[in-house]
Every structure is written in C-alpha cells, then in structure tokens.
Amino acid sequence: MITDYLEIIPLTTAKNYLRIDDSLTADDDLIESMIEAALQYVEQYTNHVLVEQNKTYYGNNDPWFCASNVYEIYDFPIVSVVEPSDPDDYTSKTFNTKTKYTMQADTLELNLGYDQVSDVPPAFIQAALAILQVWYYNSEKQQSTTLVPQSVQFALNPFRRFPLF
C-alpha cells in the first residue's frame, strides 16, 4: 500500500519537472509540502484516495427512515471493510461511481487507497505536477485569479466519483 504522498511524486521527480538542480536544497521542504497539497487537491476533487487510510462513515439512525443504515460511498479504491468485520453483517452493491452498503450498524469503517504507485492514474500525477508548477512559479503574480489551472480540472473531471450538480 502507498503510505506517503512522496511515494507517488518523489522530490527528485518534482524538482526535475520544475527544472531545479538537485544540488539546490533550500526549497526542498516547500516543494514537498506543495506535492502533498497538490495530491490532496486531486483526492478531494476526485474522491480517489491515493494514500492508505481508514475512514469511518456514519449512518442515518432514524428509525422512521428505514430499518437499516444505507451508506453510499463515493471514495475509491475500497481495499476492505474494517468494521463490521463479519461479511454476514452487511450487503454491498457496486455501481459505476459508488458502492452502497446496507447494514444495521451505525458506523462503517473502510480501508481505502491505492496498492502501488503504478495503480494511480497517470492523469492524477500529471495534474498534481501542473498544480505544483503553478504554485511554485506563479503564486506571487497578481494576474492569476486561480492557482489551479483549468486544464487540471478538465483532466480530472472524467475521474470524479460523485455527481456534478
């Protein structure tokens, strides 16, 4: 499992993309934090979880609503159900953009994230690098109204895991 954003885009890859000599290390911490922030933006925009994590979802515990809780999960990829641990305690159905779990439990805990860097869609890496380039070189310019290029959003739109309203 991928456990760190810097596994997806190592500092050396980012510095090469930014055309920064490896011997210049003054901005290394800044570039690493920008890598993490850019990949977190990709996660938030697409609902693809890049780095392994457990996430807890809370159901609708309204007895008038239905006899069991229904969880519509847009996060992807789902590695496993952590809680409830017994597969007989829930049912699941996978759709194109979501997975629906039905169960009696008030909470659902899932293990999410990509297994290997090669599993991460290349568009995510290129989008994060494009964001990184804008943040690193253009953040002080006043003519930009947004620090996320529109081309990045166009590249990520096909990967969004939730409905566009």
Coordinates of N, CA and C in Angstrom, one line a residue:
M1 N 0.8 -1.2 0.0 CA 0.0 0.0 0.0 C 0.9 1.2 0.0
I2 N 0.4 2.3 -0.6 CA 1.1 3.6 -0.6 C 0.8 4.2 0.7
T3 N 1.8 4.6 1.4 CA 1.7 5.2 2.8 C 2.0 6.7 2.8
D4 N 2.6 7.2 1.8 CA 3.0 8.6 1.8 C 2.9 9.2 0.4
Y5 N 2.5 10.5 0.4 CA 2.3 11.2 -0.9 C 3.6 11.3 -1.7
L6 N 4.8 11.3 -1.0 CA 6.1 11.4 -1.6 C 6.5 10.1 -2.3
E7 N 5.7 9.0 -2.1 CA 6.0 7.8 -2.8 C 5.4 8.0 -4.3
I8 N 4.3 8.8 -4.4 CA 3.7 9.0 -5.7 C 4.5 9.9 -6.5
I9 N 4.9 11.0 -5.9 CA 5.7 12.0 -6.6 C 6.9 12.3 -5.7
P10 N 8.0 11.6 -5.9 CA 9.2 11.8 -5.1 C 9.8 13.3 -5.4
L11 N 10.5 13.8 -4.4 CA 11.1 15.1 -4.5 C 11.9 15.2 -5.8
T12 N 12.7 14.2 -6.1 CA 13.6 14.3 -7.3 C 12.8 14.4 -8.6
T13 N 11.6 13.8 -8.6 CA 10.8 13.9 -9.8 C 10.2 15.3 -9.9
A14 N 9.8 15.8 -8.8 CA 9.2 17.2 -8.8 C 10.2 18.2 -9.2
K15 N 11.4 18.1 -8.6 CA 12.5 19.0 -8.9 C 12.9 18.9 -10.4
N16 N 12.9 17.7 -11.0 CA 13.2 17.6 -12.4 C 12.1 18.2 -13.2
Y17 N 10.8 18.0 -12.8 CA 9.7 18.7 -13.5 C 9.8 20.2 -13.5
L18 N 10.2 20.7 -12.3 CA 10.3 22.1 -12.1 C 11.6 22.7 -12.7
R19 N 12.5 21.9 -13.2 CA 13.8 22.3 -13.7 C 14.7 22.9 -12.7
I20 N 14.7 22.3 -11.5 CA 15.5 22.7 -10.4 C 16.7 21.8 -10.2
D21 N 17.9 22.3 -10.1 CA 19.1 21.4 -9.9 C 19.0 20.7 -8.6
D22 N 19.3 19.4 -8.6 CA 19.3 18.6 -7.3 C 20.1 19.2 -6.2
S23 N 21.2 19.9 -6.6 CA 22.1 20.4 -5.6 C 21.5 21.6 -4.8
L24 N 20.4 22.2 -5.4 CA 19.8 23.3 -4.7 C 18.7 22.7 -3.7
T25 N 18.9 22.9 -2.5 CA 18.0 22.2 -1.5 C 17.3 23.2 -0.6
A26 N 17.4 24.5 -0.8 CA 16.8 25.5 0.0 C 15.3 25.4 0.1
D27 N 14.7 25.0 -1.1 CA 13.2 24.9 -1.2 C 12.6 23.5 -1.0
D28 N 13.5 22.5 -0.7 CA 13.0 21.1 -0.6 C 11.8 20.9 0.3
D29 N 11.8 21.5 1.5 CA 10.6 21.3 2.4 C 9.4 22.0 1.8
L30 N 9.5 23.1 1.1 CA 8.4 23.8 0.5 C 7.9 23.0 -0.6
I31 N 8.8 22.4 -1.5 CA 8.3 21.6 -2.6 C 7.6 20.3 -2.1
E32 N 8.1 19.7 -1.1 CA 7.5 18.5 -0.5 C 6.1 18.8 0.0
S33 N 5.9 20.0 0.7 CA 4.6 20.3 1.2 C 3.7 20.6 0.0
M34 N 4.2 21.2 -1.0 CA 3.3 21.5 -2.2 C 2.9 20.2 -2.9
I35 N 3.8 19.2 -2.9 CA 3.5 17.9 -3.5 C 2.3 17.3 -2.8
E36 N 2.4 17.3 -1.4 CA 1.3 16.8 -0.6 C 0.0 17.5 -0.8
A37 N 0.1 18.8 -0.8 CA -1.1 19.6 -1.0 C -1.7 19.4 -2.4
A38 N -0.9 19.3 -3.4 CA -1.4 19.1 -4.8 C -2.1 17.7 -4.9
L39 N -1.5 16.7 -4.3 CA -2.1 15.4 -4.4 C -3.4 15.3 -3.5
Q40 N -3.4 16.1 -2.4 CA -4.6 16.1 -1.6 C -5.7 16.8 -2.4
Y41 N -5.4 17.9 -3.1 CA -6.4 18.5 -4.0 C -7.0 17.5 -5.0
V42 N -6.1 16.7 -5.6 CA -6.6 15.7 -6.5 C -7.5 14.7 -5.8
E43 N -7.2 14.3 -4.6 CA -8.0 13.4 -3.8 C -9.4 14.0 -3.6
Q44 N -9.4 15.3 -3.1 CA -10.6 16.0 -2.8 C -11.5 16.2 -4.0
Y45 N -10.9 16.5 -5.1 CA -11.6 16.8 -6.4 C -12.2 15.5 -6.9
T46 N -11.5 14.4 -6.8 CA -12.0 13.2 -7.5 C -12.6 12.1 -6.6
N47 N -12.4 12.2 -5.3 CA -12.8 11.2 -4.3 C -12.0 9.9 -4.5
H48 N -10.9 10.0 -5.1 CA -10.0 8.8 -5.2 C -9.0 9.0 -4.0
V49 N -8.9 8.0 -3.1 CA -8.0 8.1 -2.0 C -6.6 7.5 -2.5
L50 N -5.6 8.3 -2.5 CA -4.3 7.9 -3.0 C -3.5 7.2 -2.0
V51 N -3.5 7.6 -0.8 CA -2.6 7.1 0.3 C -3.5 6.3 1.3
E52 N -3.0 5.1 1.7 CA -3.8 4.2 2.5 C -4.3 4.9 3.8
Q53 N -5.6 4.7 4.1 CA -6.1 5.3 5.3 C -7.4 4.5 5.6
N54 N -7.8 4.5 6.9 CA -9.1 4.0 7.3 C -10.0 5.2 7.5
K55 N -11.2 5.1 7.0 CA -12.2 6.2 7.1 C -13.5 5.6 7.6
T56 N -14.1 6.4 8.6 CA -15.3 6.0 9.2 C -16.5 6.8 8.6
Y57 N -17.6 6.1 8.3 CA -18.8 6.7 7.8 C -19.9 6.5 8.8
Y58 N -20.8 7.5 9.0 CA -21.8 7.4 10.0 C -23.2 7.3 9.3
G59 N -24.0 6.4 9.7 CA -25.3 6.2 9.1 C -26.4 7.1 9.6
N60 N -27.5 6.9 9.0 CA -28.7 7.6 9.4 C -29.5 6.7 10.3
N61 N -29.4 7.1 11.6 CA -30.0 6.2 12.6 C -31.4 6.7 13.0
D62 N -32.2 7.0 12.0 CA -33.6 7.4 12.1 C -34.5 6.2 12.0
P63 N -35.1 5.7 13.1 CA -36.0 4.5 13.0 C -37.2 4.7 12.0
W64 N -37.6 5.9 11.8 CA -38.7 6.2 10.9 C -38.3 6.1 9.4
F65 N -37.0 6.3 9.2 CA -36.5 6.4 7.8 C -36.4 5.0 7.2
C66 N -35.7 4.0 7.9 CA -35.6 2.7 7.4 C -35.1 1.8 8.5
A67 N -35.2 0.5 8.4 CA -34.8 -0.4 9.4 C -33.3 -0.6 9.5
S68 N -32.6 -0.2 8.4 CA -31.1 -0.4 8.4 C -30.5 0.9 7.8
N69 N -29.2 1.0 8.1 CA -28.5 2.2 7.5 C -28.0 1.9 6.1
V70 N -28.1 2.9 5.3 CA -27.6 2.8 3.9 C -26.4 3.8 3.8
Y71 N -25.3 3.3 3.3 CA -24.1 4.1 3.1 C -23.8 4.1 1.6
E72 N -23.8 5.3 1.0 CA -23.4 5.4 -0.3 C -22.0 6.0 -0.3
I73 N -21.0 5.2 -0.7 CA -19.6 5.5 -0.6 C -19.1 5.9 -2.0
Y74 N -18.6 7.1 -2.1 CA -18.0 7.6 -3.4 C -16.5 7.5 -3.4
D75 N -15.9 7.3 -2.2 CA -14.5 7.2 -2.2 C -14.0 5.9 -2.9
F76 N -12.8 6.0 -3.5 CA -12.3 4.9 -4.2 C -10.8 4.9 -4.2
P77 N -10.1 3.9 -4.3 CA -10.5 2.5 -4.2 C -10.7 2.0 -2.8
I78 N -11.7 1.1 -2.7 CA -12.0 0.5 -1.4 C -11.2 -0.8 -1.3
V79 N -10.3 -0.9 -0.3 CA -9.5 -2.1 -0.2 C -10.3 -3.2 0.6
S80 N -10.8 -2.8 1.8 CA -11.6 -3.8 2.6 C -12.5 -3.1 3.5
V81 N -13.5 -3.8 4.1 CA -14.3 -3.4 5.1 C -13.6 -3.7 6.4
V82 N -13.4 -2.7 7.3 CA -12.7 -3.0 8.6 C -13.8 -3.3 9.6
E83 N -14.8 -2.5 9.7 CA -15.9 -2.8 10.7 C -17.2 -2.5 10.0
P84 N -18.2 -3.3 10.1 CA -18.3 -4.6 10.8 C -17.4 -5.6 10.1
S85 N -16.7 -6.4 10.9 CA -15.7 -7.4 10.4 C -16.4 -8.6 9.8
D86 N -17.6 -8.9 10.2 CA -18.3 -10.1 9.6 C -19.0 -9.8 8.4
P87 N -18.7 -10.4 7.2 CA -19.4 -10.1 6.0 C -20.9 -10.4 6.0
D88 N -21.3 -11.2 6.9 CA -22.8 -11.5 7.0 C -23.5 -10.3 7.6
D89 N -22.8 -9.3 8.2 CA -23.5 -8.2 8.8 C -23.8 -7.1 7.9
Y90 N -23.5 -7.2 6.6 CA -23.8 -6.1 5.7 C -23.9 -6.7 4.3
T91 N -24.6 -5.9 3.4 CA -24.6 -6.3 2.0 C -24.0 -5.1 1.2
S92 N -23.4 -5.4 0.1 CA -22.8 -4.3 -0.7 C -23.2 -4.5 -2.2
K93 N -23.3 -3.4 -2.9 CA -23.5 -3.4 -4.3 C -22.7 -2.3 -4.9
T94 N -21.9 -2.6 -5.9 CA -21.1 -1.6 -6.6 C -21.7 -1.1 -7.8
F95 N -21.8 0.2 -7.9 CA -22.3 0.9 -9.1 C -21.1 1.5 -9.9
N96 N -21.4 2.3 -10.9 CA -20.3 2.9 -11.7 C -19.5 3.9 -10.9
T97 N -20.2 4.7 -10.0 CA -19.5 5.8 -9.3 C -19.5 5.6 -7.8
K98 N -20.2 4.6 -7.3 CA -20.3 4.5 -5.8 C -20.5 3.0 -5.5
T99 N -20.3 2.7 -4.2 CA -20.6 1.4 -3.6 C -21.6 1.7 -2.5
K100 N -22.7 0.9 -2.5 CA -23.7 1.1 -1.5 C -23.7 -0.1 -0.5
Y101 N -23.6 0.2 0.8 CA -23.6 -0.7 1.9 C -24.9 -0.6 2.6
T102 N -25.5 -1.7 3.0 CA -26.7 -1.7 3.8 C -26.4 -2.6 5.0
M103 N -26.7 -2.1 6.2 CA -26.4 -2.8 7.5 C -27.1 -2.2 8.6
Q104 N -27.1 -2.9 9.7 CA -27.7 -2.5 11.0 C -26.8 -1.5 11.7
A105 N -25.5 -1.7 11.6 CA -24.5 -0.9 12.4 C -24.7 0.6 12.1
D106 N -24.3 1.4 13.1 CA -24.4 2.9 13.0 C -23.2 3.5 12.3
T107 N -22.1 2.7 12.2 CA -20.9 3.2 11.6 C -20.3 2.1 10.6
L108 N -19.6 2.6 9.7 CA -19.0 1.7 8.7 C -17.5 2.2 8.6
E109 N -16.6 1.3 8.8 CA -15.2 1.7 8.6 C -14.6 1.0 7.5
L110 N -14.0 1.7 6.5 CA -13.3 1.1 5.3 C -11.9 1.4 5.3
N111 N -11.1 0.5 4.7 CA -9.7 0.8 4.4 C -9.6 1.2 2.9
L112 N -9.1 2.3 2.6 CA -9.1 2.9 1.3 C -7.7 3.2 0.8
G113 N -7.4 3.3 -0.5 CA -6.2 3.7 -1.0 C -5.7 2.8 -2.1
Y114 N -4.7 3.3 -2.9 CA -4.1 2.5 -3.9 C -3.0 1.6 -3.4
D115 N -2.9 0.5 -4.0 CA -1.9 -0.5 -3.6 C -0.5 -0.1 -4.0
Q116 N -0.3 0.3 -5.3 CA 1.0 0.6 -5.8 C 0.9 1.9 -6.6
V117 N 2.0 2.6 -6.7 CA 2.1 3.8 -7.5 C 1.7 3.6 -8.9
S118 N 2.0 2.4 -9.5 CA 1.6 2.1 -10.9 C 0.1 2.0 -11.0
D119 N -0.7 1.9 -9.9 CA -2.1 1.8 -10.0 C -2.8 3.2 -10.0
V120 N -2.0 4.2 -9.6 CA -2.6 5.6 -9.6 C -2.7 6.1 -11.1
P121 N -3.8 6.6 -11.5 CA -4.0 7.0 -12.9 C -2.9 8.1 -13.2
P122 N -2.2 8.0 -14.3 CA -1.2 9.0 -14.7 C -1.7 10.4 -14.8
A123 N -3.0 10.6 -15.1 CA -3.6 11.9 -15.1 C -3.5 12.6 -13.8
F124 N -3.6 11.8 -12.7 CA -3.5 12.4 -11.3 C -2.1 12.9 -11.1
I125 N -1.1 12.2 -11.5 CA 0.3 12.6 -11.2 C 0.6 13.8 -12.1
Q126 N 0.1 13.8 -13.3 CA 0.4 15.0 -14.2 C -0.4 16.2 -13.7
A127 N -1.6 16.0 -13.2 CA -2.4 17.1 -12.7 C -1.7 17.7 -11.5
A128 N -1.2 16.9 -10.6 CA -0.5 17.4 -9.4 C 0.8 18.1 -9.8
L129 N 1.5 17.6 -10.7 CA 2.7 18.3 -11.2 C 2.4 19.6 -11.8
A130 N 1.3 19.7 -12.6 CA 0.9 21.0 -13.1 C 0.5 22.0 -12.1
I131 N -0.2 21.5 -11.0 CA -0.5 22.4 -9.9 C 0.7 22.9 -9.2
L132 N 1.6 21.9 -9.0 CA 2.9 22.2 -8.3 C 3.7 23.3 -9.1
Q133 N 3.7 23.2 -10.4 CA 4.4 24.2 -11.2 C 3.8 25.6 -11.0
V134 N 2.5 25.7 -11.1 CA 1.8 27.0 -10.9 C 2.1 27.5 -9.5
W135 N 1.9 26.7 -8.5 CA 2.1 27.2 -7.1 C 3.6 27.6 -6.9
Y136 N 4.5 26.9 -7.5 CA 5.9 27.2 -7.2 C 6.4 28.5 -8.0
Y137 N 5.9 28.6 -9.2 CA 6.4 29.8 -10.0 C 5.5 30.9 -10.1
N138 N 4.2 30.7 -9.9 CA 3.2 31.8 -10.2 C 2.5 32.3 -8.9
S139 N 2.8 31.8 -7.8 CA 2.0 32.1 -6.6 C 2.1 33.6 -6.2
E140 N 3.1 34.3 -6.6 CA 3.3 35.7 -6.2 C 2.8 36.7 -7.3
K141 N 2.4 36.2 -8.4 CA 1.9 37.0 -9.5 C 0.5 37.4 -9.2
Q142 N 0.1 38.6 -9.4 CA -1.2 39.1 -9.1 C -2.2 38.9 -10.3
Q143 N -1.8 38.5 -11.5 CA -2.7 38.4 -12.6 C -3.5 37.1 -12.6
S144 N -3.1 36.1 -11.8 CA -3.9 34.9 -11.8 C -5.0 35.0 -10.8
T145 N -6.2 34.6 -11.2 CA -7.3 34.6 -10.2 C -7.5 33.2 -9.6
T146 N -6.8 32.2 -10.1 CA -6.9 30.9 -9.5 C -5.5 30.2 -9.6
L147 N -5.2 29.5 -8.6 CA -3.9 28.8 -8.5 C -4.0 27.3 -8.9
V148 N -5.1 26.9 -9.5 CA -5.3 25.6 -10.1 C -5.7 25.8 -11.5
P149 N -4.8 25.4 -12.4 CA -5.1 25.6 -13.9 C -6.4 24.9 -14.3
Q150 N -7.1 25.6 -15.2 CA -8.3 25.0 -15.7 C -8.1 23.7 -16.4
S151 N -6.9 23.5 -17.0 CA -6.6 22.3 -17.7 C -6.5 21.1 -16.7
V152 N -6.1 21.4 -15.5 CA -6.1 20.3 -14.5 C -7.5 19.8 -14.2
Q153 N -8.4 20.8 -14.0 CA -9.8 20.4 -13.8 C -10.4 19.6 -14.9
F154 N -10.1 20.0 -16.1 CA -10.6 19.3 -17.3 C -10.0 17.8 -17.3
A155 N -8.7 17.7 -17.0 CA -8.1 16.4 -17.0 C -8.7 15.5 -15.9
L156 N -9.1 16.1 -14.7 CA -9.6 15.3 -13.6 C -11.1 15.0 -13.7
N157 N -11.8 15.8 -14.4 CA -13.3 15.6 -14.5 C -13.8 14.2 -14.8
P158 N -13.1 13.5 -15.7 CA -13.6 12.1 -16.0 C -13.4 11.2 -14.8
F159 N -12.6 11.5 -13.9 CA -12.3 10.6 -12.7 C -13.2 10.9 -11.5
R160 N -14.0 12.0 -11.6 CA -14.8 12.4 -10.4 C -15.7 11.2 -10.0
R161 N -15.8 10.9 -8.7 CA -16.6 9.8 -8.2 C -17.9 10.2 -7.6
F162 N -18.4 11.4 -7.9 CA -19.6 11.9 -7.3 C -20.3 12.7 -8.3
P163 N -21.6 12.8 -8.2 CA -22.4 13.5 -9.2 C -22.0 15.0 -9.3
L164 N -22.0 15.6 -10.5 CA -21.8 17.0 -10.7 C -23.2 17.7 -10.7
F165 N -23.4 18.6 -9.9 CA -24.7 19.3 -9.8 C -24.6 20.7 -10.5

